[in-house]
């Protein structure tokens, strides 16, 4: 990762993260998920595991996953193109 690792924070995603997640989704994929689908995955329950990455306080990546039994199923993962090659995707997966 470029810079200091303490500049990166991985935390639980929340509804307040919807706007930056939509922005990253639209910049990352030709066929992005709908805002409604992303909103639904930002819920926290026994199955959903939404995480976001903040770099210097800016939401720059996310992962949407489901915990099914003892397995984690990654549904979607993206890093803002402006923040590539900083280890953000790897940190989200870990």
PDB file of C-alpha atoms in Angstrom:
ATOM      1  CA  UNK A   1       0.000   0.000   0.000  1.00  0.00           C
ATOM      2  CA  UNK A   2       1.243   3.453  -0.802  1.00  0.00           C
ATOM      3  CA  UNK A   3       1.552   5.614   2.288  1.00  0.00           C
ATOM      4  CA  UNK A   4       0.907   4.681   5.879  1.00  0.00           C
ATOM      5  CA  UNK A   5      -1.388   1.693   6.604  1.00  0.00           C
ATOM      6  CA  UNK A   6      -3.070   3.652   9.402  1.00  0.00           C
ATOM      7  CA  UNK A   7      -4.586   5.891   6.715  1.00  0.00           C
ATOM      8  CA  UNK A   8      -6.874   2.974   5.741  1.00  0.00           C
ATOM      9  CA  UNK A   9      -9.894   2.033   7.853  1.00  0.00           C
ATOM     10  CA  UNK A  10     -12.155  -0.951   7.139  1.00  0.00           C
ATOM     11  CA  UNK A  11     -15.511  -0.635   8.879  1.00  0.00           C
ATOM     12  CA  UNK A  12     -19.086  -1.874   8.791  1.00  0.00           C
ATOM     13  CA  UNK A  13     -21.033  -0.343   5.914  1.00  0.00           C
ATOM     14  CA  UNK A  14     -24.124   1.709   6.730  1.00  0.00           C
ATOM     15  CA  UNK A  15     -26.948   3.491   4.932  1.00  0.00           C
ATOM     16  CA  UNK A  16     -24.976   6.755   5.144  1.00  0.00           C
ATOM     17  CA  UNK A  17     -22.431   5.151   2.780  1.00  0.00           C
ATOM     18  CA  UNK A  18     -24.940   4.717  -0.036  1.00  0.00           C
ATOM     19  CA  UNK A  19     -23.924   7.782  -2.091  1.00  0.00           C
ATOM     20  CA  UNK A  20     -20.183   6.990  -2.196  1.00  0.00           C
ATOM     21  CA  UNK A  21     -20.882   3.293  -2.803  1.00  0.00           C
ATOM     22  CA  UNK A  22     -23.127   4.179  -5.773  1.00  0.00           C
ATOM     23  CA  UNK A  23     -20.413   6.493  -7.113  1.00  0.00           C
ATOM     24  CA  UNK A  24     -17.751   3.784  -6.844  1.00  0.00           C
ATOM     25  CA  UNK A  25     -20.074   1.169  -8.362  1.00  0.00           C
ATOM     26  CA  UNK A  26     -20.856   3.378 -11.359  1.00  0.00           C
ATOM     27  CA  UNK A  27     -17.171   4.207 -11.918  1.00  0.00           C
ATOM     28  CA  UNK A  28     -16.103   0.565 -11.613  1.00  0.00           C
ATOM     29  CA  UNK A  29     -18.554  -1.429 -13.718  1.00  0.00           C
ATOM     30  CA  UNK A  30     -20.174  -1.177 -17.147  1.00  0.00           C
ATOM     31  CA  UNK A  31     -23.315  -2.849 -15.762  1.00  0.00           C
ATOM     32  CA  UNK A  32     -23.519  -1.465 -12.205  1.00  0.00           C
ATOM     33  CA  UNK A  33     -25.877  -2.642  -9.498  1.00  0.00           C
ATOM     34  CA  UNK A  34     -28.930  -0.458  -8.990  1.00  0.00           C
ATOM     35  CA  UNK A  35     -29.062   1.970  -6.080  1.00  0.00           C
ATOM     36  CA  UNK A  36     -31.900  -0.135  -4.609  1.00  0.00           C
ATOM     37  CA  UNK A  37     -29.771  -3.289  -4.704  1.00  0.00           C
ATOM     38  CA  UNK A  38     -26.839  -1.509  -3.056  1.00  0.00           C
ATOM     39  CA  UNK A  39     -29.151  -0.014  -0.427  1.00  0.00           C
ATOM     40  CA  UNK A  40     -30.483  -3.492   0.346  1.00  0.00           C
ATOM     41  CA  UNK A  41     -26.999  -4.911   0.803  1.00  0.00           C
ATOM     42  CA  UNK A  42     -26.002  -2.099   3.184  1.00  0.00           C
ATOM     43  CA  UNK A  43     -28.394  -3.585   5.730  1.00  0.00           C
ATOM     44  CA  UNK A  44     -26.705  -5.411   8.542  1.00  0.00           C
ATOM     45  CA  UNK A  45     -28.356  -8.637   9.571  1.00  0.00           C
ATOM     46  CA  UNK A  46     -27.337 -12.216  10.318  1.00  0.00           C
ATOM     47  CA  UNK A  47     -26.511 -12.875   6.669  1.00  0.00           C
ATOM     48  CA  UNK A  48     -25.303  -9.597   5.131  1.00  0.00           C
ATOM     49  CA  UNK A  49     -21.742  -8.390   5.653  1.00  0.00           C
ATOM     50  CA  UNK A  50     -21.276  -4.948   4.082  1.00  0.00           C
ATOM     51  CA  UNK A  51     -17.867  -3.382   4.659  1.00  0.00           C
ATOM     52  CA  UNK A  52     -16.465  -0.105   3.395  1.00  0.00           C
ATOM     53  CA  UNK A  53     -12.900   1.122   3.162  1.00  0.00           C
ATOM     54  CA  UNK A  54     -12.014   4.691   4.088  1.00  0.00           C
ATOM     55  CA  UNK A  55      -8.678   6.149   3.034  1.00  0.00           C
ATOM     56  CA  UNK A  56      -7.912   9.402   4.824  1.00  0.00           C
ATOM     57  CA  UNK A  57     -11.615   9.587   5.733  1.00  0.00           C
ATOM     58  CA  UNK A  58     -12.889   9.132   2.155  1.00  0.00           C
ATOM     59  CA  UNK A  59     -14.988   6.056   1.278  1.00  0.00           C
ATOM     60  CA  UNK A  60     -12.920   4.503  -1.488  1.00  0.00           C
ATOM     61  CA  UNK A  61     -14.026   0.879  -1.627  1.00  0.00           C
ATOM     62  CA  UNK A  62     -16.558  -1.665  -0.454  1.00  0.00           C
ATOM     63  CA  UNK A  63     -17.394  -5.327  -0.331  1.00  0.00           C
ATOM     64  CA  UNK A  64     -20.863  -6.834  -0.186  1.00  0.00           C
ATOM     65  CA  UNK A  65     -20.927 -10.389   1.120  1.00  0.00           C
ATOM     66  CA  UNK A  66     -23.240 -12.923   2.684  1.00  0.00           C
ATOM     67  CA  UNK A  67     -22.330 -15.199   5.560  1.00  0.00           C
ATOM     68  CA  UNK A  68     -23.983 -18.537   4.837  1.00  0.00           C
ATOM     69  CA  UNK A  69     -23.336 -21.183   7.479  1.00  0.00           C
ATOM     70  CA  UNK A  70     -19.548 -20.980   7.881  1.00  0.00           C
ATOM     71  CA  UNK A  71     -18.793 -19.595   4.411  1.00  0.00           C
ATOM     72  CA  UNK A  72     -18.456 -16.021   3.220  1.00  0.00           C
ATOM     73  CA  UNK A  73     -19.895 -15.432  -0.257  1.00  0.00           C
ATOM     74  CA  UNK A  74     -18.568 -12.298  -1.933  1.00  0.00           C
ATOM     75  CA  UNK A  75     -21.315 -10.695  -4.014  1.00  0.00           C
ATOM     76  CA  UNK A  76     -19.545  -7.532  -5.087  1.00  0.00           C
ATOM     77  CA  UNK A  77     -16.271  -5.764  -4.394  1.00  0.00           C
ATOM     78  CA  UNK A  78     -14.950  -2.516  -5.854  1.00  0.00           C
ATOM     79  CA  UNK A  79     -12.314   0.127  -5.281  1.00  0.00           C
ATOM     80  CA  UNK A  80     -12.646   3.657  -6.578  1.00  0.00           C
ATOM     81  CA  UNK A  81     -10.415   3.856  -9.677  1.00  0.00           C
ATOM     82  CA  UNK A  82      -8.629   6.856  -8.122  1.00  0.00           C
ATOM     83  CA  UNK A  83      -7.467   4.600  -5.244  1.00  0.00           C
ATOM     84  CA  UNK A  84      -6.252   1.521  -7.109  1.00  0.00           C
ATOM     85  CA  UNK A  85      -2.948  -0.137  -6.215  1.00  0.00           C
ATOM     86  CA  UNK A  86      -3.111   0.821  -2.536  1.00  0.00           C
ATOM     87  CA  UNK A  87      -4.097  -2.600  -1.169  1.00  0.00           C
ATOM     88  CA  UNK A  88      -7.691  -1.580  -0.493  1.00  0.00           C
ATOM     89  CA  UNK A  89      -9.325  -4.565  -2.207  1.00  0.00           C
ATOM     90  CA  UNK A  90      -6.956  -6.938  -0.439  1.00  0.00           C
ATOM     91  CA  UNK A  91      -7.716  -5.325   2.922  1.00  0.00           C
ATOM     92  CA  UNK A  92     -11.458  -5.652   2.307  1.00  0.00           C
ATOM     93  CA  UNK A  93     -11.081  -9.356   1.528  1.00  0.00           C
ATOM     94  CA  UNK A  94      -9.000  -9.994   4.633  1.00  0.00           C
TER      95      UNK A  94
END
